[in-house]
Coordinates of C-alpha atoms in Angstrom, one line a residue:
M13 CA -19.3 32.1 13.8
N14 CA -16.9 29.1 14.6
R15 CA -19.8 27.3 16.3
L16 CA -21.9 27.8 13.2
I17 CA -19.2 26.5 10.9
I18 CA -18.7 23.5 13.1
S19 CA -22.4 22.8 13.3
F20 CA -22.7 23.0 9.5
M21 CA -19.7 20.6 9.0
L22 CA -21.2 18.2 11.4
Y23 CA -24.5 18.3 9.6
L24 CA -22.8 17.5 6.3
F25 CA -20.9 14.6 7.9
L26 CA -24.0 13.1 9.4
A27 CA -25.9 13.5 6.1
A28 CA -23.1 11.7 4.2
C29 CA -23.2 8.9 6.7
N30 CA -26.9 8.4 6.5
K31 CA -27.0 8.6 2.7
E32 CA -27.8 5.3 1.1
K33 CA -24.7 3.7 -0.3
L34 CA -24.7 2.7 -4.0
V35 CA -23.8 -0.9 -4.6
Y36 CA -22.0 -1.8 -7.8
E37 CA -22.6 -5.3 -9.1
R38 CA -21.2 -7.0 -12.1
V39 CA -23.5 -9.6 -13.7
Y40 CA -21.9 -12.3 -15.7
F41 CA -23.2 -14.1 -18.8
E42 CA -21.9 -17.2 -20.6
F43 CA -23.5 -17.6 -24.0
E44 CA -23.4 -20.8 -26.0
M45 CA -22.2 -20.4 -29.6
P46 CA -22.0 -23.4 -32.0
F47 CA -19.6 -23.4 -35.0
S48 CA -18.9 -26.1 -37.6
I49 CA -15.6 -26.8 -39.4
S50 CA -15.8 -29.0 -42.5
P51 CA -14.9 -31.4 -44.0
G52 CA -14.4 -32.6 -40.5
K53 CA -11.7 -35.1 -41.4
D54 CA -8.5 -35.5 -39.3
T55 CA -6.3 -35.2 -42.4
V56 CA -6.5 -32.8 -45.4
K57 CA -4.1 -31.8 -48.2
V58 CA -2.2 -28.6 -48.9
G59 CA -4.6 -26.5 -51.0
D60 CA -7.8 -28.1 -49.6
T61 CA -10.4 -25.7 -48.1
L62 CA -11.7 -25.8 -44.6
T63 CA -15.0 -24.0 -44.1
I64 CA -16.0 -22.4 -40.8
K65 CA -19.7 -21.7 -40.4
S66 CA -22.2 -20.5 -37.8
S67 CA -25.8 -19.6 -37.8
L68 CA -27.7 -18.8 -34.6
S69 CA -30.8 -17.0 -33.5
D70 CA -30.5 -13.5 -31.8
S71 CA -32.2 -15.1 -28.8
L72 CA -29.1 -16.7 -27.4
F73 CA -28.9 -19.6 -24.9
E74 CA -27.2 -18.6 -21.6
Y75 CA -25.3 -21.3 -19.8
R76 CA -25.7 -20.1 -16.2
T77 CA -29.4 -19.4 -16.1
Q78 CA -30.3 -22.0 -18.8
K79 CA -32.4 -19.3 -20.4
K80 CA -32.5 -17.5 -23.7
Y81 CA -31.8 -13.7 -24.0
Y82 CA -32.8 -11.5 -26.8
L83 CA -29.6 -9.8 -28.1
P84 CA -30.0 -8.2 -31.5
D85 CA -27.2 -6.8 -33.7
F86 CA -24.4 -7.2 -31.2
N87 CA -20.7 -7.3 -32.0
F88 CA -19.4 -10.4 -30.3
Q89 CA -15.8 -9.9 -31.5
N90 CA -15.2 -13.6 -32.2
Y91 CA -11.7 -14.7 -33.3
I92 CA -9.8 -17.8 -34.1
S93 CA -6.2 -18.5 -33.4
L94 CA -4.1 -20.7 -35.7
Y95 CA -1.3 -22.8 -34.1
Q96 CA 1.1 -25.4 -35.5
L97 CA 1.7 -28.2 -33.0
T98 CA 5.4 -28.9 -33.1
D99 CA 6.3 -30.0 -29.5
S100 CA 4.1 -32.4 -27.5
G101 CA 5.7 -31.1 -24.3
K102 CA 4.5 -27.5 -24.7
Y103 CA 1.1 -25.9 -24.0
L104 CA -0.9 -24.5 -26.9
G105 CA 0.1 -20.9 -26.1
N106 CA 3.8 -21.8 -26.5
Q107 CA 3.3 -23.5 -29.9
P108 CA 4.2 -21.5 -33.1
I109 CA 1.5 -19.2 -34.5
A110 CA 0.5 -20.4 -37.9
D111 CA -1.6 -17.7 -39.5
K112 CA 1.1 -17.2 -42.2
K113 CA 0.6 -20.9 -43.3
F114 CA -3.0 -20.4 -44.3
K115 CA -5.0 -18.3 -46.7
F116 CA -8.3 -17.2 -45.3
F117 CA -11.3 -15.4 -46.8
S118 CA -14.9 -14.6 -45.8
K119 CA -17.8 -15.7 -47.9
D120 CA -18.0 -12.4 -49.8
G121 CA -14.3 -12.7 -50.8
R122 CA -12.9 -10.3 -48.3
Y123 CA -9.6 -11.1 -46.6
V124 CA -10.7 -12.0 -43.1
G125 CA -7.6 -11.5 -41.1
G126 CA -4.4 -9.6 -40.9
D127 CA -0.9 -10.1 -39.5
G128 CA -0.6 -11.6 -36.1
Q129 CA -2.1 -14.4 -34.0
F130 CA -5.8 -13.7 -34.3
V131 CA -8.2 -13.9 -37.3
D132 CA -11.5 -12.2 -36.9
L133 CA -14.7 -14.2 -37.4
P134 CA -17.3 -11.5 -37.7
F135 CA -21.0 -12.2 -37.8
V136 CA -23.4 -10.8 -40.4
Y137 CA -26.7 -10.0 -38.6
A138 CA -29.9 -10.2 -40.7
N139 CA -33.5 -11.5 -40.2
H140 CA -32.9 -12.1 -36.5
R141 CA -29.9 -14.4 -37.1
Y142 CA -26.2 -14.2 -36.7
V143 CA -24.3 -15.8 -39.6
H144 CA -20.7 -16.4 -40.3
E145 CA -18.9 -18.3 -43.1
S146 CA -15.2 -18.2 -43.9
Y147 CA -12.6 -20.4 -45.7
F148 CA -9.1 -21.5 -44.6
I149 CA -6.7 -23.0 -47.1
P150 CA -3.5 -24.6 -45.7
Q151 CA -0.3 -23.9 -47.6
V152 CA 2.3 -25.9 -45.6
P153 CA 2.2 -29.5 -44.2
G154 CA 2.0 -30.0 -40.5
V155 CA -0.3 -30.6 -37.5
Y156 CA -2.5 -27.6 -36.7
T157 CA -5.1 -26.5 -34.2
F158 CA -7.8 -23.8 -34.6
F159 CA -8.7 -22.3 -31.2
M160 CA -11.8 -20.0 -30.8
G161 CA -12.0 -17.1 -28.4
L162 CA -13.6 -13.7 -27.7
F163 CA -11.8 -10.4 -27.7
Y164 CA -12.2 -8.7 -24.4
N165 CA -13.0 -5.1 -23.5
G166 CA -9.5 -3.6 -22.9
S167 CA -8.5 -3.3 -19.3
Q168 CA -12.0 -4.3 -18.0
G169 CA -11.4 -7.8 -19.2
Y170 CA -15.0 -8.4 -20.3
L171 CA -17.3 -7.4 -23.2
N172 CA -20.1 -5.1 -22.1
L173 CA -23.7 -6.1 -22.8
P174 CA -26.8 -3.8 -23.1
Q175 CA -28.1 -2.6 -19.8
E176 CA -31.5 -4.1 -20.2
L177 CA -30.0 -7.6 -19.7
A178 CA -29.4 -6.6 -16.0
P179 CA -31.5 -3.6 -15.1
N180 CA -30.4 -1.3 -12.3
E181 CA -32.4 -1.1 -9.0
P182 CA -32.6 1.6 -6.4
G183 CA -29.2 1.6 -4.7
I184 CA -27.8 -1.0 -7.1
K185 CA -25.9 -0.2 -10.3
R186 CA -25.3 -3.3 -12.5
F187 CA -22.8 -4.0 -15.2
P188 CA -23.9 -6.9 -17.5
V189 CA -20.8 -8.5 -19.2
I190 CA -19.9 -11.6 -21.1
Q191 CA -17.5 -13.6 -19.0
Y192 CA -17.2 -16.5 -21.4
V193 CA -18.6 -17.7 -24.7
R194 CA -19.0 -21.4 -24.7
Y195 CA -18.0 -22.3 -28.2
K196 CA -19.1 -25.7 -29.5
I197 CA -17.1 -26.8 -32.6
N198 CA -18.6 -29.8 -34.4
E199 CA -20.4 -30.8 -31.1
G200 CA -17.1 -31.8 -29.7
Q201 CA -15.9 -34.0 -32.7
T202 CA -12.6 -32.1 -32.9
H203 CA -10.0 -34.9 -32.8
Y204 CA -9.0 -33.8 -29.3
D205 CA -7.9 -37.2 -27.9
E206 CA -6.4 -38.8 -31.0
L207 CA -4.5 -35.7 -32.4
F208 CA -4.4 -32.7 -30.0
L209 CA -3.2 -34.7 -26.9
Q210 CA -0.6 -36.5 -29.0
H211 CA 1.0 -33.3 -30.2
C212 CA 0.3 -30.7 -27.4
K213 CA 0.4 -30.6 -23.6
R214 CA -3.0 -30.9 -22.0
F215 CA -4.6 -27.6 -20.9
G216 CA -3.5 -26.8 -17.3
G217 CA -4.8 -24.6 -14.5
D218 CA -7.3 -22.1 -15.7
T219 CA -5.8 -21.7 -19.2
I220 CA -9.4 -21.8 -20.6
K221 CA -11.0 -21.8 -17.2
Q222 CA -14.3 -23.7 -17.2
L223 CA -14.4 -24.2 -21.0
N224 CA -14.2 -27.7 -22.4
P225 CA -11.1 -28.0 -24.6
R226 CA -12.9 -30.6 -26.8
F227 CA -15.3 -27.9 -28.0
V228 CA -13.1 -24.8 -28.4
N229 CA -10.2 -26.2 -30.5
Y230 CA -10.1 -28.2 -33.7
T231 CA -7.0 -30.2 -34.6
F232 CA -6.1 -31.7 -38.0
V233 CA -3.1 -32.9 -40.1
V234 CA -2.1 -31.2 -43.4
K235 CA -0.2 -33.4 -45.9

């Protein structure tokens, strides 16, 4: 009986060793996403309206592969952070949060954001396009920066994409995720050199990793 048990356990061990191992692979995507902020001037007045817009196809350009991927009705979880630049020796993340110094609304009149650092910029999806339009009205003079980003997927750190963007293969299980969104505000005309770098410390290390700071933040003066 003992020999039978030992033989059976040895069979299970050998079978486990010979079994094909499943490889787990994370597939990264970096989509390009243009936004515009108008009027585009470096100085506005208290009570003026800044309009944020975006309109893009549901076949999105992907930076790494230089290809377009069909991605309909997806929740990108875009946000914008509002900072007041008060100390040129500090990084952006150490500047005061300024959401309380603006009123902000979506096109349909809804209140876009809530308390805290982040203001949602949700897309409306219709007719194969993603569209956003919202309005920000400054209430207090100062120097401000809008910084765009993407909410991540909890502890995983990335936003999961539909499986069809990175199909599984025998022995390989893939997880397609958004690693970055390459926001492009006003094609880089964001007053970065003449305003941002005069009132805030230059991005250091991998604060925004590979992203170009001229495209992801917009700086202006309110008088």
